[in-house]
Short mmCIF file of C-alpha atoms in Angstrom, two decimals:
data_model
loop_
_atom_site.label_atom_id
_atom_site.label_comp_id
_atom_site.label_asym_id
_atom_site.label_seq_id
_atom_site.Cartn_x
_atom_site.Cartn_y
_atom_site.Cartn_z
CA GLU A 1 -80.42 -21.30 -30.75
CA ALA A 2 -80.85 -24.85 -31.97
CA GLY A 3 -81.56 -25.36 -35.64
CA VAL A 4 -83.98 -27.73 -37.29
CA THR A 5 -83.21 -31.30 -36.30
CA GLN A 6 -84.22 -34.52 -37.99
CA PHE A 7 -84.16 -38.10 -36.82
CA PRO A 8 -82.89 -40.54 -37.88
CA SER A 9 -80.11 -39.32 -40.12
CA HIS A 10 -80.23 -42.52 -42.12
CA SER A 11 -82.72 -45.36 -42.31
CA VAL A 12 -82.49 -48.60 -44.27
CA ILE A 13 -85.66 -50.67 -44.48
CA GLU A 14 -87.10 -53.40 -46.65
CA LYS A 15 -89.89 -52.91 -49.10
CA GLY A 16 -93.22 -53.26 -47.34
CA GLN A 17 -91.97 -52.10 -43.96
CA THR A 18 -92.97 -48.92 -42.17
CA VAL A 19 -90.71 -46.00 -41.35
CA THR A 20 -91.37 -42.85 -39.35
CA LEU A 21 -89.25 -39.77 -39.79
CA ARG A 22 -89.21 -37.01 -37.23
CA CYS A 23 -88.57 -33.29 -37.52
CA ASP A 24 -88.12 -30.81 -34.70
CA PRO A 25 -88.44 -27.24 -35.99
CA ILE A 26 -86.83 -24.15 -34.55
CA SER A 27 -88.72 -23.14 -31.43
CA GLY A 28 -91.44 -20.60 -32.18
CA HIS A 29 -91.64 -21.34 -35.89
CA ASP A 30 -95.27 -21.83 -36.86
CA ASN A 31 -94.51 -23.03 -40.40
CA LEU A 32 -93.09 -26.49 -40.98
CA TYR A 33 -92.41 -28.04 -44.37
CA TRP A 34 -91.44 -31.44 -45.67
CA TYR A 35 -89.49 -31.90 -48.90
CA ARG A 36 -87.79 -34.86 -50.50
CA ARG A 37 -85.17 -35.51 -53.12
CA VAL A 38 -85.22 -38.81 -54.87
CA MET A 39 -82.07 -39.97 -56.64
CA GLY A 40 -80.84 -37.49 -59.21
CA LYS A 41 -83.99 -35.40 -59.23
CA GLU A 42 -84.87 -32.01 -57.83
CA ILE A 43 -85.97 -31.33 -54.29
CA LYS A 44 -89.74 -31.48 -54.24
CA PHE A 45 -92.24 -30.02 -51.82
CA LEU A 46 -94.41 -32.51 -49.94
CA LEU A 47 -96.49 -30.51 -47.50
CA HIS A 48 -96.74 -27.47 -45.27
CA PHE A 49 -98.06 -27.16 -41.72
CA VAL A 50 -99.08 -23.96 -40.02
CA LYS A 51 -98.96 -24.88 -36.38
CA GLU A 52 -100.84 -28.20 -36.21
CA SER A 53 -102.91 -27.67 -39.37
CA LYS A 54 -102.04 -28.88 -42.85
CA GLN A 55 -101.94 -25.76 -45.00
CA ASP A 56 -100.90 -27.42 -48.24
CA GLU A 57 -100.40 -31.13 -48.85
CA SER A 58 -100.44 -30.97 -52.62
CA GLY A 59 -97.02 -32.57 -52.91
CA MET A 60 -97.77 -35.76 -51.00
CA PRO A 61 -97.23 -38.53 -53.55
CA ASN A 62 -99.90 -40.99 -52.40
CA ASN A 63 -101.79 -42.27 -49.38
CA ARG A 64 -98.84 -44.33 -48.18
CA PHE A 65 -97.48 -41.10 -46.74
CA LEU A 66 -98.96 -39.64 -43.55
CA ALA A 67 -97.71 -36.49 -41.88
CA GLU A 68 -98.68 -35.22 -38.48
CA ARG A 69 -97.72 -32.31 -36.29
CA THR A 70 -98.94 -32.91 -32.80
CA GLY A 71 -99.57 -29.75 -30.80
CA GLY A 72 -97.90 -27.65 -33.43
CA THR A 73 -94.41 -28.63 -32.33
CA TYR A 74 -92.51 -31.55 -33.87
CA SER A 75 -93.72 -33.37 -36.94
CA THR A 76 -93.59 -36.95 -38.12
CA LEU A 77 -93.76 -38.35 -41.62
CA LYS A 78 -94.75 -41.99 -41.83
CA VAL A 79 -94.33 -44.12 -44.92
CA GLN A 80 -96.42 -47.30 -44.83
CA PRO A 81 -95.77 -49.57 -46.64
CA ALA A 82 -92.49 -48.34 -48.09
CA GLU A 83 -91.73 -48.92 -51.76
CA LEU A 84 -88.40 -48.86 -53.59
CA GLU A 85 -89.20 -45.51 -55.23
CA ASP A 86 -89.53 -43.89 -51.79
CA SER A 87 -85.74 -43.96 -51.41
CA GLY A 88 -84.21 -40.53 -51.19
CA VAL A 89 -83.42 -37.73 -48.79
CA TYR A 90 -86.27 -36.21 -46.81
CA PHE A 91 -85.76 -32.64 -45.68
CA CYS A 92 -87.70 -30.70 -43.12
CA ALA A 93 -87.70 -26.92 -42.88
CA SER A 94 -89.29 -24.37 -40.59
CA SER A 95 -89.96 -20.67 -40.86
CA GLN A 96 -91.60 -17.79 -39.13
CA LYS A 97 -91.50 -15.42 -42.09
CA SER A 98 -89.94 -15.68 -45.55
CA GLU A 99 -86.74 -17.57 -44.81
CA GLN A 100 -86.92 -21.31 -44.36
CA TYR A 101 -84.33 -23.07 -42.25
CA PHE A 102 -83.57 -26.58 -43.35
CA GLY A 103 -82.63 -29.59 -41.33
CA PRO A 104 -79.83 -31.97 -42.33
CA GLY A 105 -82.23 -34.44 -43.89
CA THR A 106 -82.99 -38.11 -43.38
CA ARG A 107 -81.59 -40.46 -46.00
CA LEU A 108 -84.10 -43.26 -46.55
CA THR A 109 -83.04 -46.38 -48.38
CA VAL A 110 -85.68 -48.96 -49.24
CA THR A 111 -84.27 -52.31 -50.36
CA ALA B 1 -97.39 -22.08 -61.40
CA GLN B 2 -93.80 -21.42 -60.51
CA SER B 3 -90.76 -23.19 -61.89
CA VAL B 4 -87.00 -22.92 -61.67
CA THR B 5 -84.49 -23.91 -64.32
CA GLN B 6 -80.82 -24.31 -63.55
CA LEU B 7 -79.15 -24.29 -66.91
CA ASP B 8 -76.06 -26.30 -66.00
CA SER B 9 -76.12 -29.62 -64.20
CA GLN B 10 -72.35 -29.62 -63.66
CA VAL B 11 -69.77 -26.85 -63.72
CA PRO B 12 -66.07 -27.72 -63.51
CA VAL B 13 -63.75 -24.80 -62.79
CA PHE B 14 -60.17 -24.28 -61.69
CA GLU B 15 -59.35 -22.86 -58.31
CA GLU B 16 -59.20 -19.04 -58.20
CA ALA B 17 -61.20 -18.74 -61.43
CA PRO B 18 -64.52 -16.89 -61.52
CA VAL B 19 -67.75 -18.86 -61.74
CA GLU B 20 -71.35 -18.16 -62.67
CA LEU B 21 -74.17 -20.61 -61.97
CA ARG B 22 -77.22 -19.79 -64.01
CA CYS B 23 -80.81 -19.79 -62.85
CA ASN B 24 -84.02 -18.77 -64.58
CA TYR B 25 -87.45 -18.82 -63.02
CA SER B 26 -91.03 -18.37 -64.06
CA SER B 27 -93.84 -17.05 -61.93
CA SER B 28 -97.05 -15.13 -62.35
CA VAL B 29 -96.63 -13.41 -58.98
CA SER B 30 -93.89 -11.58 -57.16
CA VAL B 31 -91.39 -14.00 -55.73
CA TYR B 32 -88.66 -14.42 -53.26
CA LEU B 33 -85.49 -15.96 -54.69
CA PHE B 34 -82.88 -18.03 -52.93
CA TRP B 35 -79.65 -19.88 -53.49
CA TYR B 36 -78.87 -22.82 -51.24
CA VAL B 37 -75.71 -24.90 -51.03
CA GLN B 38 -75.35 -28.50 -49.99
CA TYR B 39 -71.88 -29.69 -49.10
CA PRO B 40 -71.19 -33.43 -49.19
CA ASN B 41 -73.05 -35.29 -46.44
CA GLN B 42 -74.57 -32.10 -45.06
CA GLY B 43 -77.95 -30.38 -45.14
CA LEU B 44 -79.06 -27.35 -47.12
CA GLN B 45 -77.51 -24.04 -46.18
CA LEU B 46 -78.82 -20.66 -47.30
CA LEU B 47 -76.24 -18.75 -49.37
CA LEU B 48 -78.27 -15.65 -50.11
CA LYS B 49 -81.77 -14.41 -50.75
CA TYR B 50 -83.61 -11.72 -52.66
CA LEU B 51 -86.80 -10.44 -51.06
CA SER B 52 -86.98 -6.86 -52.35
CA GLY B 53 -84.84 -3.77 -52.78
CA SER B 54 -81.40 -3.82 -54.36
CA THR B 55 -81.15 -6.32 -57.18
CA LEU B 56 -77.56 -7.22 -56.30
CA VAL B 57 -77.54 -9.50 -53.31
CA LYS B 58 -74.43 -10.48 -51.40
CA GLY B 59 -74.28 -13.71 -49.49
CA ILE B 60 -71.91 -15.80 -47.46
CA ASN B 61 -68.54 -17.12 -48.60
CA GLY B 62 -68.07 -14.35 -51.17
CA PHE B 63 -71.03 -15.29 -53.35
CA GLU B 64 -73.40 -12.78 -54.88
CA ALA B 65 -76.42 -12.93 -57.17
CA GLU B 66 -78.25 -10.45 -59.32
CA PHE B 67 -82.00 -10.40 -59.71
CA ASN B 68 -83.00 -9.49 -63.26
CA LYS B 69 -86.75 -9.15 -63.50
CA SER B 70 -86.90 -8.58 -67.26
CA GLN B 71 -84.88 -11.72 -67.95
CA THR B 72 -86.40 -13.62 -65.00
CA SER B 73 -82.94 -14.65 -63.93
CA PHE B 74 -81.07 -14.92 -60.66
CA HIS B 75 -77.54 -16.01 -61.55
CA LEU B 76 -75.03 -16.79 -58.81
CA ARG B 77 -71.46 -15.54 -59.11
CA LYS B 78 -68.17 -15.69 -57.29
CA PRO B 79 -65.06 -13.88 -58.57
CA SER B 80 -62.56 -16.45 -57.29
CA VAL B 81 -63.50 -19.95 -56.17
CA HIS B 82 -61.79 -22.23 -53.68
CA ILE B 83 -61.56 -25.99 -53.49
CA SER B 84 -63.91 -25.79 -50.51
CA ASP B 85 -66.67 -24.38 -52.74
CA THR B 86 -67.10 -27.80 -54.30
CA ALA B 87 -70.74 -28.60 -53.55
CA GLU B 88 -74.19 -28.72 -55.08
CA TYR B 89 -76.01 -25.43 -55.47
CA PHE B 90 -79.77 -25.00 -55.67
CA CYS B 91 -81.70 -22.03 -56.93
CA ALA B 92 -85.16 -21.73 -55.41
CA VAL B 93 -88.25 -19.56 -55.51
CA SER B 94 -91.15 -19.06 -53.15
CA GLY B 95 -94.18 -16.93 -53.72
CA GLY B 96 -96.00 -14.20 -51.84
CA ARG B 97 -95.05 -11.58 -49.34
CA THR B 98 -96.76 -13.01 -46.31
CA GLY B 99 -94.32 -15.80 -45.82
CA GLY B 100 -95.24 -19.39 -45.22
CA PHE B 101 -95.18 -20.55 -48.83
CA LYS B 102 -93.62 -23.65 -50.23
CA THR B 103 -90.30 -23.44 -52.02
CA ILE B 104 -89.77 -24.62 -55.57
CA PHE B 105 -86.24 -25.82 -56.28
CA GLY B 106 -84.20 -26.15 -59.41
CA ALA B 107 -82.55 -29.45 -60.21
CA GLY B 108 -79.23 -28.33 -58.78
CA THR B 109 -75.80 -27.52 -60.21
CA ARG B 110 -72.76 -29.47 -59.09
CA LEU B 111 -69.74 -27.21 -58.86
CA PHE B 112 -66.38 -28.97 -59.06
CA VAL B 113 -63.38 -26.84 -58.19
CA LYS B 114 -60.11 -28.31 -59.40
CA ALA B 115 -56.62 -27.46 -58.20
#
């Protein structure tokens, strides 16, 4: 069974540009989460989808971040326009019950 | 609100020595507790989890953790570490028994195993 996959693994963009991160959850998992870790800090929750609906988006830092989950399958997280403080590692996770399975993360560098 | 405190940011230890990574949490509801490991340039991997039942939980790679409700702790232990255990370890908590809740992470503990 394939695990959670994320694309790209690494992205380097300039301040002001747009970046879209993608997450493919484990097939059949209704719950999908986004987290991020900025340099030296803890991993923080961004938002939670149940199927295609946003269940909890309390961790989204501001309106430059937009997450979607079309048809309840894969999800995208768009950052527009990117700022320097958005640099970090963005993790996606999926679950059916209590255990979340994490993807390898996307390392975003904004210069 | 839930929170997780990992008491040590870095733990250096010699190979074959025992190690304990400390974790305390706070929550007003029953929680699930987890330890994750992140090896260099890799994603998060689940080491072990406490959902209910026995308070001593055994995980992969010889790690174990003990849930102590009165002390709100979930310390991770290994009796003899290897060089390959060098990684960053995260304690985490999620709430509820219906699943589908966000996970709150500690700041991480970097374990350095020296020869």
